[in-house]
Coordinates of C-alpha atoms and ligand atoms in Angstrom, one line a residue:
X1 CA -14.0 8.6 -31.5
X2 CA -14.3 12.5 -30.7
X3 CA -17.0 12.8 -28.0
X4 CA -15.9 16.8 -27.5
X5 CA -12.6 19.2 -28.3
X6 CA -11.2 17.7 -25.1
X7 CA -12.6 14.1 -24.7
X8 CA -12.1 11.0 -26.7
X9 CA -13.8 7.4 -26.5
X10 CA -11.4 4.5 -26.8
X11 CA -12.5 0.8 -28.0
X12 CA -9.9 -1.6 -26.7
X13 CA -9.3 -5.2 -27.0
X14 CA -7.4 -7.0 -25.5
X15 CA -4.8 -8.8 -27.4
X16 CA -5.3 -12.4 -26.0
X17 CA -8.7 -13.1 -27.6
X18 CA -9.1 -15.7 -24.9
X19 CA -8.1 -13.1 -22.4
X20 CA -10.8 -10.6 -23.4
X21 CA -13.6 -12.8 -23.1
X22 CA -12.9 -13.6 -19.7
X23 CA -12.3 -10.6 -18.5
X24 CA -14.7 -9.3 -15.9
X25 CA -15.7 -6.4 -14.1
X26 CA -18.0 -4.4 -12.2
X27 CA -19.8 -1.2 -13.1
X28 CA -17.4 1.7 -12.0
X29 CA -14.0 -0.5 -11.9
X30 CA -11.2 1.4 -12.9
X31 CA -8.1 0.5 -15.0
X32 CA -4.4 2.1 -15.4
X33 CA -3.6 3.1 -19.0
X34 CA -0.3 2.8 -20.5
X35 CA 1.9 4.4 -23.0
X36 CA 5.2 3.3 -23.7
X37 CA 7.6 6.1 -22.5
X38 CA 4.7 8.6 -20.8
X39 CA 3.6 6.4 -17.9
X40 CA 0.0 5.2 -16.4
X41 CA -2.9 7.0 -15.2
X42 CA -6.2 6.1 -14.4
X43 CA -9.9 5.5 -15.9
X44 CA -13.0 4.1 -15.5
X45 CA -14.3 1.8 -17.7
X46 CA -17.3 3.0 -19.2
X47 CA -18.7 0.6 -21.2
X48 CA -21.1 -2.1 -19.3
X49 CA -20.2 -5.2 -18.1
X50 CA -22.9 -6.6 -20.1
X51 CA -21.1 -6.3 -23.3
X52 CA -18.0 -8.3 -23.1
X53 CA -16.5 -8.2 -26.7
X54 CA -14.8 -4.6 -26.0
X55 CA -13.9 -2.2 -23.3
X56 CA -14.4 1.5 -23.6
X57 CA -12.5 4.6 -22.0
X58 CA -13.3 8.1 -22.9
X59 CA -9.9 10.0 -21.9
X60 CA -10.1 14.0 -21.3
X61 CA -6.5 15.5 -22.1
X62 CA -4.8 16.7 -18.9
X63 CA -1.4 16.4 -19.5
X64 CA 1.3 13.8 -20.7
X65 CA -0.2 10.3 -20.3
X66 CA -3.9 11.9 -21.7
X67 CA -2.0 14.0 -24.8
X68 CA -0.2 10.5 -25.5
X69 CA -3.4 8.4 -25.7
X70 CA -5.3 10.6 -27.6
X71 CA -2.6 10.7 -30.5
X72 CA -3.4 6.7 -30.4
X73 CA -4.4 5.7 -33.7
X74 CA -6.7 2.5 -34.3
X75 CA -4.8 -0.6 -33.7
X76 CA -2.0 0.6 -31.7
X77 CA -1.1 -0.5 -28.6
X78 CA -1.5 0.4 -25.0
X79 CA -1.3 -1.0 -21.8
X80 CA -4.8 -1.8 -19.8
X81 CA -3.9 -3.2 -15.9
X82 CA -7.5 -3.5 -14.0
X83 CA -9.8 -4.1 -13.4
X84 CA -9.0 -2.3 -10.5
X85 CA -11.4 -0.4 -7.1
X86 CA -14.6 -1.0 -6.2
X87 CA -17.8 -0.7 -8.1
X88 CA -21.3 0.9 -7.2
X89 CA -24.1 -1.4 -5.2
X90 CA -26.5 -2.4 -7.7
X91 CA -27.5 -5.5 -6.2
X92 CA -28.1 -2.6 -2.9
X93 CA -30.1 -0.7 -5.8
X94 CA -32.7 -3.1 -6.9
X95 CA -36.4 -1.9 -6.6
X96 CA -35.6 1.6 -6.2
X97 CA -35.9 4.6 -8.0
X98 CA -32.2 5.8 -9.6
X99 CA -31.4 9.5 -9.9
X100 CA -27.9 10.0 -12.1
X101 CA -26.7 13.4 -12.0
X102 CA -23.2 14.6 -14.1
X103 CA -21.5 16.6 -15.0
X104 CA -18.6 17.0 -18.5
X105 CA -16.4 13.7 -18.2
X106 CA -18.4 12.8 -15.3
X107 CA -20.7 10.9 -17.2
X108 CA -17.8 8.7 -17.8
X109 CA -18.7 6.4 -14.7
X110 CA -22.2 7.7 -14.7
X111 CA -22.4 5.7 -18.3
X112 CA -21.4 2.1 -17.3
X113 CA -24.0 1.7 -14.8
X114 CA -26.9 3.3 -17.0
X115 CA -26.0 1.4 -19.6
X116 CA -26.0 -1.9 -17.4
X117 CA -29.1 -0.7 -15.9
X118 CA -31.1 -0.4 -18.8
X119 CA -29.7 -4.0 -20.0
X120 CA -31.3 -4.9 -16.3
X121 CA -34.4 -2.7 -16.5
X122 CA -36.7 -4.7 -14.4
X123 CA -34.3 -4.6 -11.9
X124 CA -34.9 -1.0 -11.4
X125 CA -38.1 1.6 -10.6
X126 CA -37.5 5.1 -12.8
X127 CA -34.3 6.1 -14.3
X128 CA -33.1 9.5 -14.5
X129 CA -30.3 10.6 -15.8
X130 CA -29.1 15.2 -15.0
X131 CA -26.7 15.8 -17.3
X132 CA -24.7 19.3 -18.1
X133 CA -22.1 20.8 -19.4
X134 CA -20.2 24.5 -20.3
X135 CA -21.7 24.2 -23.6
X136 CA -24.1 21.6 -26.0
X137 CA -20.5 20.9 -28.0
X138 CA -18.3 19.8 -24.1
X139 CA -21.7 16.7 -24.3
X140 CA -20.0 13.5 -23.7
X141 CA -22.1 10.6 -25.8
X142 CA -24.0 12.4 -28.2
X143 CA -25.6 9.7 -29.9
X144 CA -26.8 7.5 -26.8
X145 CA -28.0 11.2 -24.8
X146 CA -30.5 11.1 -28.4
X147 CA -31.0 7.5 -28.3
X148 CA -31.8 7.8 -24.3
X149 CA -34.1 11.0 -24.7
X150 CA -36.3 8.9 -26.9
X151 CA -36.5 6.4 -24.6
X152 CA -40.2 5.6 -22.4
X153 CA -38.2 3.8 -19.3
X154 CA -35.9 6.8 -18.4
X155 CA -36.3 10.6 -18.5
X156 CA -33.4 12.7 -19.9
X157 CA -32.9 16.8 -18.3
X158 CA -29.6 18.2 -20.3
X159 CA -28.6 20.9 -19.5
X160 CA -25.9 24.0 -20.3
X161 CA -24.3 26.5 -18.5
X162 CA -25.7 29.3 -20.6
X163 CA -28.1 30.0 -23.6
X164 CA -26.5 28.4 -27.0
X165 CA -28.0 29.3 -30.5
X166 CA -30.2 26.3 -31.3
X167 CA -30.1 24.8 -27.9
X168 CA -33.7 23.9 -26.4
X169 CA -33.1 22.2 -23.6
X170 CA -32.5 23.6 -20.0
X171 CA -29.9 26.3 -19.3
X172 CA -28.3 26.3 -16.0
X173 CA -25.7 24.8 -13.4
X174 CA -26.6 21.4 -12.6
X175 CA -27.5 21.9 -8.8
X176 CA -29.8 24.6 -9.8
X177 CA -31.6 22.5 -12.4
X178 CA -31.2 20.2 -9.7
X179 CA -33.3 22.3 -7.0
X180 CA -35.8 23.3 -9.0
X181 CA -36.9 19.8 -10.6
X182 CA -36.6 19.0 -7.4
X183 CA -36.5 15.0 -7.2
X184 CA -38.7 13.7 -4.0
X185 CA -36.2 11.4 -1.8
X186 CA -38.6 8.5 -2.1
X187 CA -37.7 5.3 -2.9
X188 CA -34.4 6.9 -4.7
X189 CA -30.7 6.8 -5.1
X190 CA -28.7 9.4 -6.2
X191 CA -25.4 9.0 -7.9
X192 CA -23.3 11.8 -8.5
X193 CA -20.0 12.4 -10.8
X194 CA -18.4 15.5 -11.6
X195 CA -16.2 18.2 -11.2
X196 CA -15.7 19.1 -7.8
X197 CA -17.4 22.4 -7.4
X198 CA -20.4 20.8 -9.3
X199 CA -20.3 17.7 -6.5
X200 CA -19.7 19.9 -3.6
X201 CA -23.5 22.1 -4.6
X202 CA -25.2 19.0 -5.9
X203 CA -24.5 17.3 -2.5
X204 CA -25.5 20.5 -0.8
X205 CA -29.2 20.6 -3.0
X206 CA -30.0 17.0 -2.1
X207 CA -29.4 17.7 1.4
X208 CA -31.5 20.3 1.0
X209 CA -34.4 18.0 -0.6
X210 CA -33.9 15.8 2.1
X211 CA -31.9 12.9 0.6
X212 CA -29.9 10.9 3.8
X213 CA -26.2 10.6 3.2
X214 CA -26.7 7.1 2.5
X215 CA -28.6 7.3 -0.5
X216 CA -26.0 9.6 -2.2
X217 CA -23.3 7.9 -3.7
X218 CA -20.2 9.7 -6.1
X219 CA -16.9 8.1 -7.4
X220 CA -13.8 9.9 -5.9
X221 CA -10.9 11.1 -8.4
X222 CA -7.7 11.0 -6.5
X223 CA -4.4 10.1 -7.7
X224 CA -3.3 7.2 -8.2
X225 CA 0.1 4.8 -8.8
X226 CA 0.2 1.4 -7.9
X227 CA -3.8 0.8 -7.7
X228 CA -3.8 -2.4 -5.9
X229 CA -3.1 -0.3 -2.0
X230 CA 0.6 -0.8 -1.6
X231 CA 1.8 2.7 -2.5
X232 CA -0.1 4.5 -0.3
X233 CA -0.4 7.2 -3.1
X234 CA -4.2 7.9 -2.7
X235 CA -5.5 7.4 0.9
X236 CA -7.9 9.2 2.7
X237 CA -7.4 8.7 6.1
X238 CA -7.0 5.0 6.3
X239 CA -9.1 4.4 3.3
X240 CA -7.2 3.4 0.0
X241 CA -9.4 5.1 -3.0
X242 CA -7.9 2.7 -5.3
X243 CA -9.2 -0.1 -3.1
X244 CA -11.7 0.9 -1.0
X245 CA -13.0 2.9 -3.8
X246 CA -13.6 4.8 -6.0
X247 CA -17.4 4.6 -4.9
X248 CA -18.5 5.9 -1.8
X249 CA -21.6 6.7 -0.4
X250 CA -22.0 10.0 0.9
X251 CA -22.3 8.3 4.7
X252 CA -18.9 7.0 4.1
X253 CA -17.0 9.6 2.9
X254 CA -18.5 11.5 6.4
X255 CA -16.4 9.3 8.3
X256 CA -12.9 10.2 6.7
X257 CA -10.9 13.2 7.5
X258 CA -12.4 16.2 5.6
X259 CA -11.8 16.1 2.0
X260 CA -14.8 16.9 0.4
Ligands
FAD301 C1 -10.7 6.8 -10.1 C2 -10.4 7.7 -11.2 C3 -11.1 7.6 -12.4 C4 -10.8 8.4 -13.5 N1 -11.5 8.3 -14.6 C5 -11.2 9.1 -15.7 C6 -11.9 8.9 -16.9 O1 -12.8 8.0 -17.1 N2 -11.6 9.8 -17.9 C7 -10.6 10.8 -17.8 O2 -10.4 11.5 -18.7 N3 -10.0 10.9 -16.6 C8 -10.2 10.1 -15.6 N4 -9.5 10.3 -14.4 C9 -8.5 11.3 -14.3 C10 -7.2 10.9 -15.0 O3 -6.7 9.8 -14.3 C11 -6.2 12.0 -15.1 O4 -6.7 13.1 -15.9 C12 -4.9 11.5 -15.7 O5 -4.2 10.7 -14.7 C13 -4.0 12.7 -16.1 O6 -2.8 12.2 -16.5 P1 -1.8 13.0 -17.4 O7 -0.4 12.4 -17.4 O8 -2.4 13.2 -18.8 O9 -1.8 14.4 -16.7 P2 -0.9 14.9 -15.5 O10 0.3 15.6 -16.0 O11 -0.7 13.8 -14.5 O12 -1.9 15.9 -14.8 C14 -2.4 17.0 -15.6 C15 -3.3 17.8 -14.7 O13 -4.4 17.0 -14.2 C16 -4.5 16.9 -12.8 N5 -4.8 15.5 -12.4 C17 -4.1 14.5 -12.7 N6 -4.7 13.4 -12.2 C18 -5.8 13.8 -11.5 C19 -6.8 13.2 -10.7 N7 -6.8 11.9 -10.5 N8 -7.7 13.9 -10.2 C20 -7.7 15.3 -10.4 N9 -6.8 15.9 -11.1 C21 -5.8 15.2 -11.7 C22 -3.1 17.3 -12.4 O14 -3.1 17.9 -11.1 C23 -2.7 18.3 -13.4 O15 -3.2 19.6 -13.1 C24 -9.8 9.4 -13.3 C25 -9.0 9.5 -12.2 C26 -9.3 8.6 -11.1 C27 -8.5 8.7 -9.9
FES302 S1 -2.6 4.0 -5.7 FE1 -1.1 3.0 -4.5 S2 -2.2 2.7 -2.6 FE2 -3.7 3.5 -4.0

């Protein structure tokens, strides 16, 4: 399905039906995609572990693995090895207050855990999810981001980078809507996914409010091959992002050399 010009969601099964309802992951796992003849590359798994009969992707073309899958039609065949990294504490989230902030394909990882959240939502005190993009039409999930702005248990802020005919929401980067909603530190966790530029200010404007580098967590892109910490293709320091990550919390990424 088209989410934007760029982005498209993928509903895969796997082919061994008693494979696919066995399969299990966490919230933020990752998998390698293949296409016969282009080669692997990496994704998060966006749907929820809570719904086991499918597994989504949402793929942003980049280049020649991306440009491949998107000329997929339904019921062809691609390769899925995961799940693969590490997923995002929400047993360590329980009773407090979640903050989701993204930004364009961003919401990709964002998604999974706000969807498994709200299949949890007693687990959890507010929800919020920041969301922006260049433009209303580069909006990933269009039909969950109305489905969530009806919503009573979560509040929705969208946001674009500039005024659009027909678009009455907020207009603006997402650190400055950011600043001036101004979220109190209480109680909260903020979880951040983006392009870089839009990570580096958003961790900049929670500093600023007063959020401690341990209640910020993000997902790391890096590159990756072999995915299981034998190729040595995406370390940070002594940290393997396909391993050790993709999720960090803002107090971890501190301690590796600087790469933020
Ligand atoms: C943990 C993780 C999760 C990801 N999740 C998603 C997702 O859910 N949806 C999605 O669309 N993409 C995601 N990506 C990015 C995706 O893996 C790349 O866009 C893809 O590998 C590009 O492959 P390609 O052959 O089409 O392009 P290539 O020809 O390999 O690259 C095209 C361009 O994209 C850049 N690029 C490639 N890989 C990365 C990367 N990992 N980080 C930053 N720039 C890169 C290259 O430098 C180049 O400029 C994720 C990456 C990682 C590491
Ligand atoms: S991708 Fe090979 S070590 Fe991480």
């Amino acid at each position: 399905m088209d989410e934007t010009p760029t982005i498209k969601s993928f509903y895969v099964v796997l082919t061994d039906d008693a494979r696919m309802k066995s399969f299990r992951f966490e919230p933020g796992q990752i998998a390698q995609l293949s296409v016969f003849g282009a080669g692997e590359a990496t994704f998060v798994i966006n749907s929820p572990p809570t719904r086991t009969d499918y597994l989504q992707f949402s793929v942003m073309k980049a280049g020649e693995v991306t440009e491949r899958i998107h000329q997929l039609k339904e019921g062809d065949v691609l390769g899925v090895r995961g799940p693969l990294g590490n997923w995002f504490p929400y047993e360590e989230m329980k009773g407090k207050d979640v903050y989701f902030i993204g930004g364009g394909i961003g919401m990709a990882p964002l998604r999974t855990l706000l969807l498994f959240m709200l299949d949890n939502r007693r687990d959890y005190g507010s929800i919020t999810l920041l969301y922006g993009a260049r433009t209303p039409v580069d909006l990933c999930y269009k039909e969950e981001l109305a489905e969530w702005g009806q919503r009573s248990d979560m509040d929705l802020i969208l946001t674009v980078d500039r005024e659009f005919p027909g678009w009455d929401k907020e207009v603006g980067l997402v650190p400055n809507v950011l600043k001036e909603r101004a979220p109190s530190p209480d109680g909260k966790v903020a979880i951040t996914c983006g392009p870089p530029i839009m990570i580096r200010y958003t961790l900049q404007a929670l500093a600023k409010l007063g959020y401690r580098d341990e209640q910020v967590i993000t997902t790391l892109e890096r590159r990756m091959k072999c995915g299981i910490g034998l190729c040595g293709r995406c370390n940070i320091g002594t940290q393997y992002v396909c391993v050790d990550g993709p999720v960090f919390s803002l107090s971890q990424l501190k301690n590796l050399p600087a790469e933020l």
